[in-house]
Tab-separated table of C-alpha atoms in Angstrom:
chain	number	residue	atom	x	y	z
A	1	UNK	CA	4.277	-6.835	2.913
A	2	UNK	CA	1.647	-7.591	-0.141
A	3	UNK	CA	2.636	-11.413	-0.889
A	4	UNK	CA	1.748	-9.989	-5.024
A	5	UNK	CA	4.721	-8.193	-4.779
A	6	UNK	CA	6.983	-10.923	-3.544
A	7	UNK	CA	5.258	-13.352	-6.072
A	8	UNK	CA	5.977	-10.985	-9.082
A	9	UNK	CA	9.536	-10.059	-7.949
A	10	UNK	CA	10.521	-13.675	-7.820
A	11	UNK	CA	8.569	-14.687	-11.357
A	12	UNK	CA	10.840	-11.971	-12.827
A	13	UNK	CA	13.736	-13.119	-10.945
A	14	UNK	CA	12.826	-16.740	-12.452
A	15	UNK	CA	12.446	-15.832	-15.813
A	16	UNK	CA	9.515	-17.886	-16.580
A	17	UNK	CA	8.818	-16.333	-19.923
A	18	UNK	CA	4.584	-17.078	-19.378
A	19	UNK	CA	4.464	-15.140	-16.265
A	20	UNK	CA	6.741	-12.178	-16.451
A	21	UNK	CA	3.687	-10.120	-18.007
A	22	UNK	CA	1.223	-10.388	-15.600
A	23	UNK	CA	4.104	-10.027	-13.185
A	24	UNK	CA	5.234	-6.729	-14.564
A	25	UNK	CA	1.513	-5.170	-14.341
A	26	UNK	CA	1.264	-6.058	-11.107
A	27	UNK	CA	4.327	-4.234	-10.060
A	28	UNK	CA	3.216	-1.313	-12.462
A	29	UNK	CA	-0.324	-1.486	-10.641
A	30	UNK	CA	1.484	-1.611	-7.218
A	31	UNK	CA	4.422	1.888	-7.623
A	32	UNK	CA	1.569	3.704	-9.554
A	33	UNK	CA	-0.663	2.879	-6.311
A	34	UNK	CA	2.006	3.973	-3.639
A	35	UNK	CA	2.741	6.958	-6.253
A	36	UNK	CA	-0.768	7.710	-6.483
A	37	UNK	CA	-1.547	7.393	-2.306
A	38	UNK	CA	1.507	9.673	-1.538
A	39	UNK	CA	1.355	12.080	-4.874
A	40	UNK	CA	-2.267	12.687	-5.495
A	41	UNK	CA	-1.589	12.877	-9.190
A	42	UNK	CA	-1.782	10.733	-11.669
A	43	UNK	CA	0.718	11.808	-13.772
A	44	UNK	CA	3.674	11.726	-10.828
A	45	UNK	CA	2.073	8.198	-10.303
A	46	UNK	CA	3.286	7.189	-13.819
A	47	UNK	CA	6.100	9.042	-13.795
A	48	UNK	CA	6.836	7.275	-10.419
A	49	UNK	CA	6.040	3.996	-11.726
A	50	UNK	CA	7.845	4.201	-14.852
A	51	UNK	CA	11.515	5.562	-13.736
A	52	UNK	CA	11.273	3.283	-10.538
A	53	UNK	CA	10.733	0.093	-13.006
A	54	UNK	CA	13.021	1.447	-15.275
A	55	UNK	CA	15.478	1.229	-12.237
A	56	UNK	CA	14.476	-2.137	-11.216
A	57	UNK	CA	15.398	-3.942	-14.271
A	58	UNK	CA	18.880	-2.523	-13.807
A	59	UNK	CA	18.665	-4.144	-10.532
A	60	UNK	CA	17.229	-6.923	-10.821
A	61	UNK	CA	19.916	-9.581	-10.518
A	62	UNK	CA	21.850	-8.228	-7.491
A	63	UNK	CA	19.395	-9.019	-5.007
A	64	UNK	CA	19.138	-12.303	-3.759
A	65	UNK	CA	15.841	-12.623	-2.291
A	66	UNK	CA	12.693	-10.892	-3.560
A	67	UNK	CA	11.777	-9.625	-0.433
A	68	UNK	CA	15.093	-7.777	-0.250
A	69	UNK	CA	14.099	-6.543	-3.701
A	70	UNK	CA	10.949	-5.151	-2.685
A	71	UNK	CA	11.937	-3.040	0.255
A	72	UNK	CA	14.632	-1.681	-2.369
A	73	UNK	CA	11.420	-0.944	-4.929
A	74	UNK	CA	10.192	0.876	-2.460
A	75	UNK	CA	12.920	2.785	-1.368
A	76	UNK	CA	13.118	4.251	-4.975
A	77	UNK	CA	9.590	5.059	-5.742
A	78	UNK	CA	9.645	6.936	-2.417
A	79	UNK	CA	12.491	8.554	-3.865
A	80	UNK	CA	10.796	9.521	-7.163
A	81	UNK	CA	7.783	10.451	-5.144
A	82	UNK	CA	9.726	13.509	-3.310
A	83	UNK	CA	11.023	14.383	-6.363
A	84	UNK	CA	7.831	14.414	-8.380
A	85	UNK	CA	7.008	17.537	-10.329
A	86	UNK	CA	3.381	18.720	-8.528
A	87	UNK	CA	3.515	19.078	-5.252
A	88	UNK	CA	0.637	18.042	-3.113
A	89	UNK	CA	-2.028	20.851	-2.559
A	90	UNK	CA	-2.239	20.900	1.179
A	91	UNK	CA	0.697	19.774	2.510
A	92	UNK	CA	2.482	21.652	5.113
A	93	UNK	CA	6.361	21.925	5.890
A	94	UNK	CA	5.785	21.639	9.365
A	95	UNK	CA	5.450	18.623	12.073
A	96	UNK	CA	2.713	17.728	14.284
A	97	UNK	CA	2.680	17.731	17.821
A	98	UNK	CA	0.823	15.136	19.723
A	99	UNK	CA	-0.684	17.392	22.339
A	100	UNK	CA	-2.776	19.655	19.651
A	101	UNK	CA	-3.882	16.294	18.238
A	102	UNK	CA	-5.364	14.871	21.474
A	103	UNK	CA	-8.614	15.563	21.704
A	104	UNK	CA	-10.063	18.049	24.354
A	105	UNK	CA	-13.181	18.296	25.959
A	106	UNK	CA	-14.400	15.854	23.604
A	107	UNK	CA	-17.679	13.515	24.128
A	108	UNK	CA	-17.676	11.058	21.814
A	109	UNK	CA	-20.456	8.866	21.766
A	110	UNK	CA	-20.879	5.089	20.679
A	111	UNK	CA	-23.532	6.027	18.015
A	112	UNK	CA	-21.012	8.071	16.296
A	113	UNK	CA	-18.448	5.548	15.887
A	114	UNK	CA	-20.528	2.995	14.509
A	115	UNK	CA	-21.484	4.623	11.864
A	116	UNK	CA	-18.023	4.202	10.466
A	117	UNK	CA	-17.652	0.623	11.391
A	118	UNK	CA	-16.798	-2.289	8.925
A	119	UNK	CA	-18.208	-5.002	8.085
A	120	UNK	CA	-16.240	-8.089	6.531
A	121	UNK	CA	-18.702	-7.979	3.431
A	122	UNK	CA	-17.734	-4.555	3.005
A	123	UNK	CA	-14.408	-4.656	0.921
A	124	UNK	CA	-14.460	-1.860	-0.827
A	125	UNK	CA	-14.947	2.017	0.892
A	126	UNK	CA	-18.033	4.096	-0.292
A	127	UNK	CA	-16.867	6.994	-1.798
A	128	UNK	CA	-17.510	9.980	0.720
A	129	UNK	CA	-15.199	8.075	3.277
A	130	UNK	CA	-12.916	7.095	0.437
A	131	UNK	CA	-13.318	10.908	-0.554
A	132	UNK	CA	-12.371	11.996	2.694
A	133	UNK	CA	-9.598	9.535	3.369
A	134	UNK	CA	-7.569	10.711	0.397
A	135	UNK	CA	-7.995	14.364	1.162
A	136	UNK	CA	-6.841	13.486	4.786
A	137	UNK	CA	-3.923	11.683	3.884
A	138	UNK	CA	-2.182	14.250	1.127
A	139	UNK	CA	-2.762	16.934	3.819
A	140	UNK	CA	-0.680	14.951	6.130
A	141	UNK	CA	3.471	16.277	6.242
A	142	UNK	CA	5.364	14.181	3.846
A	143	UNK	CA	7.601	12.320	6.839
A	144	UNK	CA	4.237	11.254	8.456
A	145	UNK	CA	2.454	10.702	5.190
A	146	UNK	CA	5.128	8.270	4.143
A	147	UNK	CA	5.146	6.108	7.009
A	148	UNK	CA	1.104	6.254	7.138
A	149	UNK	CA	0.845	4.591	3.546
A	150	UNK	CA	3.664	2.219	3.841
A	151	UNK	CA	3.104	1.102	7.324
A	152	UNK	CA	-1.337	0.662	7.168
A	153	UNK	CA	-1.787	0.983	3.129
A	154	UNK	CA	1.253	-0.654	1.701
A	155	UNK	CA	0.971	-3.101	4.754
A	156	UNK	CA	5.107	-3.088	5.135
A	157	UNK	CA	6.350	-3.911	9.088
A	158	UNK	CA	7.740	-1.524	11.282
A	159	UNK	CA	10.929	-2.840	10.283
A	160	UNK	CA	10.533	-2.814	6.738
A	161	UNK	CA	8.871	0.923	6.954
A	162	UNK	CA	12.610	1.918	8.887
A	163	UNK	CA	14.334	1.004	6.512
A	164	UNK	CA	12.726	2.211	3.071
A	165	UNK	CA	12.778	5.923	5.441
A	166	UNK	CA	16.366	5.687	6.946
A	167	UNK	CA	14.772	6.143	9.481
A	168	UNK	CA	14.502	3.942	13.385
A	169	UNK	CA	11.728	1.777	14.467
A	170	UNK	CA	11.147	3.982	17.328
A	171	UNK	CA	10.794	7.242	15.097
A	172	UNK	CA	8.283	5.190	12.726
A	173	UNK	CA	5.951	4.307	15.757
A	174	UNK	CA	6.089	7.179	16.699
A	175	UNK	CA	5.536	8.966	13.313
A	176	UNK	CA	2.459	6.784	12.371
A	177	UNK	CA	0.519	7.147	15.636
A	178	UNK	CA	0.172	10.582	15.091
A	179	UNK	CA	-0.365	10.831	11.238
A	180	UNK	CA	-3.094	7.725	12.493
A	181	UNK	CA	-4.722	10.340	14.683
A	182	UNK	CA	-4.374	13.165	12.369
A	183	UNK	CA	-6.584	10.981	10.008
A	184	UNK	CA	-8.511	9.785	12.651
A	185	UNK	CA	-9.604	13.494	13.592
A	186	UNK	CA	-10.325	14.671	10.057
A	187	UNK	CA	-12.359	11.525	9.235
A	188	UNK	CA	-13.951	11.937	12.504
A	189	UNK	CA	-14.939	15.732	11.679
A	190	UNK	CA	-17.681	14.238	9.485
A	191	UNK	CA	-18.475	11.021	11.043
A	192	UNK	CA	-18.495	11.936	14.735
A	193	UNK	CA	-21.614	14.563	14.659
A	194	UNK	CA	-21.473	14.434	19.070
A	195	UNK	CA	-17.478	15.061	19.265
A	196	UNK	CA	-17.812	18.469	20.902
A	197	UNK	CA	-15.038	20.877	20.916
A	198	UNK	CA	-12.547	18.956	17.970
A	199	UNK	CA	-10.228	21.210	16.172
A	200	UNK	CA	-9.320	20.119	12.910
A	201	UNK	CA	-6.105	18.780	11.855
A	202	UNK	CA	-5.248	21.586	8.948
A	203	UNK	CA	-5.802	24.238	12.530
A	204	UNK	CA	-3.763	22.243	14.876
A	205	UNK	CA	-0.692	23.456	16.118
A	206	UNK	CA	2.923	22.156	14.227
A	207	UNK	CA	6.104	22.118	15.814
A	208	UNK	CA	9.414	21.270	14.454
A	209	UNK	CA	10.558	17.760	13.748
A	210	UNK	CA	13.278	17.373	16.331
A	211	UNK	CA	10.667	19.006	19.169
A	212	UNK	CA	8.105	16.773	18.232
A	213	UNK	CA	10.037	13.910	18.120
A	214	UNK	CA	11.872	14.573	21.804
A	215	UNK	CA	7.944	14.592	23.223
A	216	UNK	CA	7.277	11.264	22.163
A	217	UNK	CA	10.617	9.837	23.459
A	218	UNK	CA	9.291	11.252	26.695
A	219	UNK	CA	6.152	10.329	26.367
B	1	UNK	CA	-10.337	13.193	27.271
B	2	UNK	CA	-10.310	15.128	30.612
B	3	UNK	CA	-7.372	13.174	32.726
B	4	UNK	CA	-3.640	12.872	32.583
B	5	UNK	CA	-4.255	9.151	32.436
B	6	UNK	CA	-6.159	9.402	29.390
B	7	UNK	CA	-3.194	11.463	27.993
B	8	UNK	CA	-0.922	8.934	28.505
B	9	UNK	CA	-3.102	6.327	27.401
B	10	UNK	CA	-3.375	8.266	24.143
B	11	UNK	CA	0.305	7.839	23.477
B	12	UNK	CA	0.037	4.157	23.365
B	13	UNK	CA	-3.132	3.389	21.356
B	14	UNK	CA	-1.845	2.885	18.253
B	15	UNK	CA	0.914	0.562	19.448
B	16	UNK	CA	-1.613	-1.210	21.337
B	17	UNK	CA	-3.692	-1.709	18.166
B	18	UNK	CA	0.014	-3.030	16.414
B	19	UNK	CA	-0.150	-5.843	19.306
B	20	UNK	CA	3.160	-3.569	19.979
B	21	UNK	CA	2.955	-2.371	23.554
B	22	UNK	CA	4.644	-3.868	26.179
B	23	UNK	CA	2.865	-6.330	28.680
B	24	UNK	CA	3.182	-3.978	31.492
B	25	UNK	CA	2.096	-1.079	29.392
B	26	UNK	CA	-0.776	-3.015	27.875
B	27	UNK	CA	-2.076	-3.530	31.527
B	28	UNK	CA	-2.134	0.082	32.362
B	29	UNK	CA	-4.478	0.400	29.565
B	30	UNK	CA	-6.864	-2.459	29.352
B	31	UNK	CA	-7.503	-0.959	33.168
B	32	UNK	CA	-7.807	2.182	32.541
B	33	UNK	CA	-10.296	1.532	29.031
B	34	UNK	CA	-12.637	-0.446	31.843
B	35	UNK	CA	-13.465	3.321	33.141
B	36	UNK	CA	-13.445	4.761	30.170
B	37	UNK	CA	-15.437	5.180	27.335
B	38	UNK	CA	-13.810	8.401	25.602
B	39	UNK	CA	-11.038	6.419	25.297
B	40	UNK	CA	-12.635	2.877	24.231
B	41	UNK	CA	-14.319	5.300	21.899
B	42	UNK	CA	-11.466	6.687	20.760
B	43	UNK	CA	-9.709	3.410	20.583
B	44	UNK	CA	-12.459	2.043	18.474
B	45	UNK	CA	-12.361	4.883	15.484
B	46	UNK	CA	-8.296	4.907	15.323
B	47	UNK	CA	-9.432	0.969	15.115
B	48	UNK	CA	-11.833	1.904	12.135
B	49	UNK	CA	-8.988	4.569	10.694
B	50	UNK	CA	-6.466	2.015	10.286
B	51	UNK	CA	-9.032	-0.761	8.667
B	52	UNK	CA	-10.157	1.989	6.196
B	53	UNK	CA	-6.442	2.622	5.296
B	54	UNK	CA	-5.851	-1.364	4.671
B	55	UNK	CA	-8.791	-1.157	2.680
B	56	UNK	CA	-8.121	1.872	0.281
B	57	UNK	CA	-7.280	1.229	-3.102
B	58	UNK	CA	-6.592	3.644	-6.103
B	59	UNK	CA	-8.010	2.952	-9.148
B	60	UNK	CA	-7.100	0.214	-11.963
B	61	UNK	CA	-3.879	1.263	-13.543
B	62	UNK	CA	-2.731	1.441	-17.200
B	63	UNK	CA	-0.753	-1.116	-18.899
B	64	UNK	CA	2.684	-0.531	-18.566
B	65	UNK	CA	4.172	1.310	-21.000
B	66	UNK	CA	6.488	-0.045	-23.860
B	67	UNK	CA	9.787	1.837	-22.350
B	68	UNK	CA	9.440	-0.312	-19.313
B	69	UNK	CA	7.906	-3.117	-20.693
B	70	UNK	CA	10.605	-3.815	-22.825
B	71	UNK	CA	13.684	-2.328	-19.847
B	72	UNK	CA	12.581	-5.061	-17.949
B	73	UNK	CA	12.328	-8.116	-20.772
B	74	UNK	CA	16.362	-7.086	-21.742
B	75	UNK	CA	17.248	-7.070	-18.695
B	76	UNK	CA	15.995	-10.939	-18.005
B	77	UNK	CA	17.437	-12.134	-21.373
């Protein structure tokens, strides 16, 4: 989890009257971010940050450790986020099935994927790929969308990611490889020119949750 | 992707990129990536996916606003 987080939750929890400013913009900067990744809007990303805030001072004492405190922050801006106003303008009901996201007769070829590659320097993404990324990711179902941004954006552990979603550590593997691939494939749509034969995620085949979920525990 | 193999390899890349998979499991892999490069390929862009996702940042936010600002400074007093 983003050491920032813990830092500010514990200068609030201290009380140190110097700090608690800076402390409460970086929490503001870091709900209105998750609200932002998993909304798409920036007015649910305020109203997101706001009420969840709101709701932490009202918590504030109960927890004992800050880390504790954080997965709970979490918990309730992904609780404001599902309730937010505007929903997201591609996102489907349905689940995905790892079988229409493999890739089939596909020749990918070195060239293509280094033209995506990072380099250390680079900290920031250009803006087609960060273009691309976001577009990606709202188009993602809201159960894998979730666990994408906590898990690789958010940085949270498997663990963690469990249990902000309710959900186990074996459903949250599972549910991030695939929204991982799903991304993969619609980045890869523009950045892969040789990857013959691709369908795109929007096309590819849903299933239901509990179908999906039975393949990958046979998988 | 043309095998069964690769299939099943498929299912475990992302764990393997978590430093997840089991020992056993990781074997099966790094052996079958040596033949394989639609699947090192493939291993390399969910690789690149997952650094552009740590990466991504939204823009600068605005202050925060009075309401909560001032919810969270009663609440420490």
């Amino acid at each position: 989890m983003n050491r920032q987080i813990e830092a500010a939750l514990n200068t609030l929890k201290s009380g140190n009257p110097e700090e608690i400013e800076r402390a409460i913009e970086t929490l503001q900067g870091v709900v209105y971010g998750f609200g932002m990744k998993f909304c798409g809007s920036r007015e649910d990303a305020e109203d997101t940050a706001q009420e969840t805030l709101i709701r932490l001072a009202r918590q504030l004492r109960d927890f004992p450790s800050a880390r504790g405190l954080a997965v709970w922050l979490y918990k309730v801006a992904k609780t404001q986020c599902l309730m937010s106003r505007r929903k997201s303008k591609f996102a489907p009901a349905q689940m995905l099935s790892l079988d229409e996201l493999m890739p089939k007769d596909s020749v990918l070829s070195a060239e293509g994927v280094k033209s995506w590659q990072f380099t250390p320097e680079q900290v920031v993404l250009n803006n087609e790929l960060r273009s691309l990324l976001e577009s990606a990711v709202l188009s993602l179902p809201k159960p894998y969308r979730m666990v994408l941004i906590l898990r690789d954006m958010e940085q949270l552990d498997t663990r963690e990611v469990a249990n902000v979603m309710g959900i186990s550590e074996e459903t949250v593997k599972m549910r991030l490889h695939r929204a991982r691939v799903y991304v993969r494939n619609a980045l890869g749509g523009d950045f892969t020119k040789t990857w013959k034969g691709r369908r795109q995620p929007g096309g590819a085949k849903r299933r239901s949750l509990a179908a999906a979920e039975g393949e990958a525990r046979h998988a | 992707m043309p095998d069964r193999r690769c299939k099943r390899i498929f299912a475990m890349l992302s764990e393997y990129v978590d430093g997840d998979l089991p020992v056993k499991n990781c074997r099966e892999l790094e052996l079958h990536l040596k033949g394989c490069a639609p699947c090192i390929a493939y291993l390399e862009s969910l690789k690149n996916t997952v650094e552009a996702c740590r990466r991504y940042q939204v823009p600068k936010v605005r202050r925060p606003s009075k309401k909560v600002r001032e919810a969270l400074r009663s609440a420490l007093r």
